[in-house]
Amino acid sequence: MMKRIRLAPSILAADFARLGEQINEVERFGAEYLHVDVMDGHFVPNISIGPPVISSVRRVTELTIDAHLMLEYPLRFIHDFIRAGADIINIHAETGDPGAAIKAIKAGGKKAGLTIKPGTPAEAVYPFIEELDLVLVMSVEPGFGGQELIPECLNKARILADYIEKHGIDTDLEMDGGIYLKNVREVIQAGVNVIVAGSAIFGNPEPGAAVSAFMDIFKSYGIN
Ligand code: DX5
Ligand code: ZN
């Protein structure tokens, strides 16, 4: 059974000087989530933004804030992200103690996501899957926007989608990296229902028009 398909524009590709305006635009055109990439320069070779930006964003939008923590020590910062107003907190399976971080997220009343890098097998998620609200499959090496989707990650999404269906688990399946209008159908066909897109939306001079084009594709599946 297919789930409602949701779009999660990634602000990594936004113009940070016009962030509020750009967020309002994607919200107006039908995006439901807002994907926020948090990088520590250690877990990934890049630095981005953190809780203060999420607090500011929280004040200007009703969108579900989907925080993607690319942090070596996520557990240390879970409370900061809860306080800042994140709705979904995604941590990486490749970090020290994902189980403890998931517990802290759930104890704070937020939705927990577990993320796997392209080289991490689907099985890494299974021990935690019953507690998760979302599984995030990276389709590029985390750290930078504007990369090409790695096709093997679609097979991994399919494996996870089948596992979720077979075990009757109530979790979303999200994919992040290299998703554009030209390949989003393949991502949906792999069983993904939350679509992250950075360059495809904020790399477009008209982010709202880009969101509309994604929404038209989503509607063609007859679920939304
Ligand atoms: C990469 C980030 C992605 C990034 C996606 O580490 O996790 O969320 O913003 O950007 P695009 O859509 O440009 O690949
Ligand atoms: Zn991300």
Short mmCIF file of C-alpha atoms and ligand atoms in Angstrom, two decimals:
data_model
loop_
_atom_site.label_atom_id
_atom_site.label_comp_id
_atom_site.label_asym_id
_atom_site.label_seq_id
_atom_site.Cartn_x
_atom_site.Cartn_y
_atom_site.Cartn_z
CA MET A 1 0.00 0.00 0.00
CA MET A 2 1.45 3.35 -0.97
CA LYS A 3 1.68 6.23 1.48
CA ARG A 4 1.07 9.90 0.86
CA ILE A 5 4.11 11.32 -0.94
CA ARG A 6 5.62 14.41 0.66
CA LEU A 7 8.20 16.88 -0.52
CA ALA A 8 11.02 18.01 1.80
CA PRO A 9 12.89 20.93 0.22
CA SER A 10 16.44 21.06 1.59
CA ILE A 11 17.46 24.56 2.60
CA LEU A 12 21.13 23.73 2.10
CA ALA A 13 20.65 25.04 -1.45
CA ALA A 14 18.61 28.10 -0.39
CA ASP A 15 19.77 31.71 -0.34
CA PHE A 16 20.34 32.15 3.39
CA ALA A 17 19.97 35.92 3.10
CA ARG A 18 16.37 35.35 1.93
CA LEU A 19 15.62 32.21 3.87
CA GLY A 20 12.23 33.14 5.36
CA GLU A 21 10.93 34.31 2.01
CA GLN A 22 12.11 31.16 0.24
CA ILE A 23 10.59 28.90 2.89
CA ASN A 24 7.26 30.68 2.63
CA GLU A 25 7.34 30.20 -1.12
CA VAL A 26 7.85 26.43 -1.01
CA GLU A 27 5.19 26.16 1.70
CA ARG A 28 2.68 28.10 -0.40
CA PHE A 29 3.19 25.78 -3.35
CA GLY A 30 2.59 22.55 -1.43
CA ALA A 31 5.77 21.33 0.26
CA GLU A 32 4.97 19.69 3.62
CA TYR A 33 8.37 19.10 5.19
CA LEU A 34 11.43 21.32 5.40
CA HIS A 35 14.73 19.43 5.37
CA VAL A 36 17.51 21.04 7.41
CA ASP A 37 21.05 19.67 7.02
CA VAL A 38 23.21 20.02 10.11
CA MET A 39 26.91 19.27 9.61
CA ASP A 40 29.73 19.28 12.13
CA GLY A 41 32.80 19.25 9.84
CA HIS A 42 33.75 15.91 11.38
CA PHE A 43 31.13 13.29 10.58
CA VAL A 44 31.05 14.90 7.13
CA PRO A 45 33.71 17.13 5.53
CA ASN A 46 31.54 20.27 5.60
CA ILE A 47 29.95 22.68 8.06
CA SER A 48 26.44 24.07 7.74
CA ILE A 49 23.95 25.37 10.29
CA GLY A 50 22.55 24.45 13.70
CA PRO A 51 19.86 25.10 16.33
CA PRO A 52 19.75 28.94 16.14
CA VAL A 53 18.73 28.81 12.49
CA ILE A 54 16.08 26.18 13.25
CA SER A 55 14.67 28.44 16.02
CA SER A 56 14.36 31.31 13.55
CA VAL A 57 12.85 29.12 10.86
CA ARG A 58 10.35 27.73 13.38
CA ARG A 59 8.92 31.21 13.85
CA VAL A 60 8.16 31.72 10.16
CA THR A 61 6.76 28.36 9.06
CA GLU A 62 4.22 25.65 9.89
CA LEU A 63 6.13 23.10 7.80
CA THR A 64 7.30 19.93 9.51
CA ILE A 65 10.96 20.58 10.26
CA ASP A 66 13.00 17.51 9.32
CA ALA A 67 16.45 17.92 10.88
CA HIS A 68 19.17 15.72 9.36
CA LEU A 69 21.99 15.55 11.88
CA MET A 70 25.30 14.73 10.25
CA LEU A 71 27.02 14.80 13.62
CA GLU A 72 29.54 12.42 15.15
CA TYR A 73 27.90 12.79 18.58
CA PRO A 74 24.18 13.40 17.98
CA LEU A 75 23.15 12.43 21.52
CA ARG A 76 24.90 15.52 22.92
CA PHE A 77 22.73 17.83 20.87
CA ILE A 78 19.28 16.19 20.77
CA HIS A 79 17.87 18.54 23.43
CA ASP A 80 19.08 21.61 21.56
CA PHE A 81 17.23 20.50 18.45
CA ILE A 82 14.09 19.68 20.39
CA ARG A 83 14.18 23.10 22.03
CA ALA A 84 14.79 24.81 18.69
CA GLY A 85 11.56 23.32 17.32
CA ALA A 86 12.53 20.41 15.08
CA ASP A 87 9.67 17.96 14.49
CA ILE A 88 11.65 15.03 13.08
CA ILE A 89 15.22 14.40 14.18
CA ASN A 90 17.30 12.13 11.96
CA ILE A 91 20.52 10.71 13.28
CA HIS A 92 23.01 8.52 11.44
CA ALA A 93 23.31 4.77 12.00
CA GLU A 94 27.09 5.10 11.57
CA THR A 95 27.45 7.03 14.84
CA GLY A 96 28.26 5.61 18.28
CA ASP A 97 24.99 4.68 19.96
CA PRO A 98 21.99 5.26 17.70
CA GLY A 99 19.67 3.47 20.14
CA ALA A 100 20.36 6.00 22.90
CA ALA A 101 19.83 8.95 20.58
CA ILE A 102 16.56 7.48 19.29
CA LYS A 103 15.36 7.06 22.89
CA ALA A 104 16.25 10.67 23.71
CA ILE A 105 14.34 11.93 20.66
CA LYS A 106 11.25 9.88 21.54
CA ALA A 107 11.48 10.89 25.22
CA GLY A 108 11.38 14.51 24.04
CA GLY A 109 8.13 13.81 22.19
CA LYS A 110 9.62 14.17 18.70
CA LYS A 111 9.72 11.88 15.71
CA ALA A 112 12.86 9.82 15.31
CA GLY A 113 14.57 9.04 12.02
CA LEU A 114 17.55 6.79 11.34
CA THR A 115 19.75 7.59 8.35
CA ILE A 116 22.11 5.35 6.43
CA LYS A 117 24.95 6.38 4.13
CA PRO A 118 25.27 4.83 0.66
CA GLY A 119 27.76 2.21 1.90
CA THR A 120 25.67 1.11 4.89
CA PRO A 121 23.40 -1.90 4.33
CA ALA A 122 19.66 -1.84 4.92
CA GLU A 123 20.11 -4.37 7.76
CA ALA A 124 21.73 -1.66 9.93
CA VAL A 125 18.26 -0.19 10.41
CA TYR A 126 16.42 -3.39 11.38
CA PRO A 127 17.32 -3.52 15.11
CA PHE A 128 15.76 -0.06 15.58
CA ILE A 129 12.99 -0.02 13.01
CA GLU A 130 10.07 -0.63 15.38
CA GLU A 131 10.90 2.60 17.24
CA LEU A 132 11.38 4.74 14.16
CA ASP A 133 9.02 7.20 12.53
CA LEU A 134 11.24 7.52 9.50
CA VAL A 135 14.09 5.76 7.73
CA LEU A 136 16.32 8.01 5.62
CA VAL A 137 18.33 6.44 2.82
CA MET A 138 21.12 8.69 1.59
CA SER A 139 21.44 8.53 -2.18
CA VAL A 140 24.70 10.55 -2.21
CA GLU A 141 27.62 10.68 0.21
CA PRO A 142 26.42 13.15 2.85
CA GLY A 143 28.12 16.52 3.06
CA PHE A 144 27.24 18.41 -0.09
CA GLY A 145 24.27 19.28 -2.25
CA GLY A 146 24.28 19.11 -6.03
CA GLN A 147 25.63 15.57 -6.43
CA GLU A 148 24.31 12.76 -8.64
CA LEU A 149 22.05 10.08 -7.19
CA ILE A 150 23.86 6.74 -6.75
CA PRO A 151 21.59 4.20 -8.52
CA GLU A 152 22.38 1.27 -6.14
CA CYS A 153 20.67 3.21 -3.36
CA LEU A 154 17.34 2.67 -5.13
CA ASN A 155 17.72 -1.10 -4.62
CA LYS A 156 18.39 -0.51 -0.94
CA ALA A 157 15.25 1.63 -0.65
CA ARG A 158 13.27 -1.18 -2.31
CA ILE A 159 14.65 -3.70 0.23
CA LEU A 160 13.64 -1.41 3.09
CA ALA A 161 10.22 -0.67 1.60
CA ASP A 162 9.56 -4.42 1.29
CA TYR A 163 10.73 -5.02 4.87
CA ILE A 164 8.50 -2.22 6.20
CA GLU A 165 5.50 -3.56 4.29
CA LYS A 166 6.11 -7.21 5.21
CA HIS A 167 6.43 -6.44 8.92
CA GLY A 168 3.54 -3.97 8.97
CA ILE A 169 5.77 -1.21 10.36
CA ASP A 170 4.44 2.34 10.47
CA THR A 171 7.42 4.34 9.30
CA ASP A 172 8.09 6.73 6.46
CA LEU A 173 10.85 6.05 3.95
CA GLU A 174 12.81 9.11 2.88
CA MET A 175 15.54 9.52 0.29
CA ASP A 176 18.07 12.36 0.17
CA GLY A 177 20.54 13.41 -2.49
CA GLY A 178 20.55 13.96 -6.23
CA ILE A 179 16.77 13.87 -6.66
CA TYR A 180 15.40 15.95 -9.54
CA LEU A 181 12.22 16.00 -11.63
CA LYS A 182 13.92 13.71 -14.14
CA ASN A 183 14.52 10.84 -11.67
CA VAL A 184 11.94 11.31 -8.89
CA ARG A 185 9.60 8.70 -10.42
CA GLU A 186 12.28 6.01 -9.99
CA VAL A 187 12.63 7.05 -6.34
CA ILE A 188 8.88 6.79 -5.75
CA GLN A 189 8.76 3.45 -7.56
CA ALA A 190 11.43 2.19 -5.16
CA GLY A 191 8.90 2.72 -2.35
CA VAL A 192 10.11 6.09 -1.02
CA ASN A 193 7.39 8.45 0.23
CA VAL A 194 9.39 11.45 1.52
CA ILE A 195 11.42 13.16 -1.17
CA VAL A 196 14.27 15.51 -0.24
CA ALA A 197 15.32 17.96 -2.94
CA GLY A 198 17.77 20.82 -2.53
CA SER A 199 19.27 21.89 -5.85
CA ALA A 200 16.15 20.85 -7.77
CA ILE A 201 14.13 23.40 -5.79
CA PHE A 202 16.35 26.19 -4.50
CA GLY A 203 18.71 25.91 -7.46
CA ASN A 204 15.74 26.91 -9.58
CA PRO A 205 15.21 30.70 -9.93
CA GLU A 206 11.54 29.97 -9.15
CA PRO A 207 11.45 27.53 -6.21
CA GLY A 208 7.64 27.64 -6.08
CA ALA A 209 7.37 26.51 -9.70
CA ALA A 210 9.79 23.68 -8.99
CA VAL A 211 7.66 22.57 -6.02
CA SER A 212 4.54 22.63 -8.23
CA ALA A 213 6.22 20.43 -10.79
CA PHE A 214 7.06 17.86 -8.08
CA MET A 215 3.49 18.02 -6.74
CA ASP A 216 2.07 17.31 -10.21
CA ILE A 217 4.19 14.15 -10.41
CA PHE A 218 3.13 13.10 -6.90
CA LYS A 219 -0.55 13.55 -7.81
CA SER A 220 -0.16 11.29 -10.83
CA TYR A 221 0.16 8.32 -8.44
CA GLY A 222 -3.37 8.90 -7.19
CA ILE A 223 -2.48 8.74 -3.49
CA ASN A 224 -2.11 12.40 -2.51
C1 DX5 B 1 23.69 16.24 1.64
C2 DX5 B 1 22.38 16.64 2.25
C3 DX5 B 1 21.25 16.82 1.32
C4 DX5 B 1 21.39 17.90 0.29
C5 DX5 B 1 20.64 17.42 -0.90
O1 DX5 B 1 24.54 15.88 2.68
O2 DX5 B 1 21.99 15.66 3.21
O3 DX5 B 1 20.04 17.04 2.07
O4 DX5 B 1 20.89 19.15 0.67
O5 DX5 B 1 20.89 18.28 -1.94
P1 DX5 B 1 20.59 17.91 -3.46
O6 DX5 B 1 19.11 17.74 -3.59
O7 DX5 B 1 21.12 19.10 -4.17
O8 DX5 B 1 21.33 16.64 -3.78
ZN ZN B 2 20.02 15.90 4.19
#
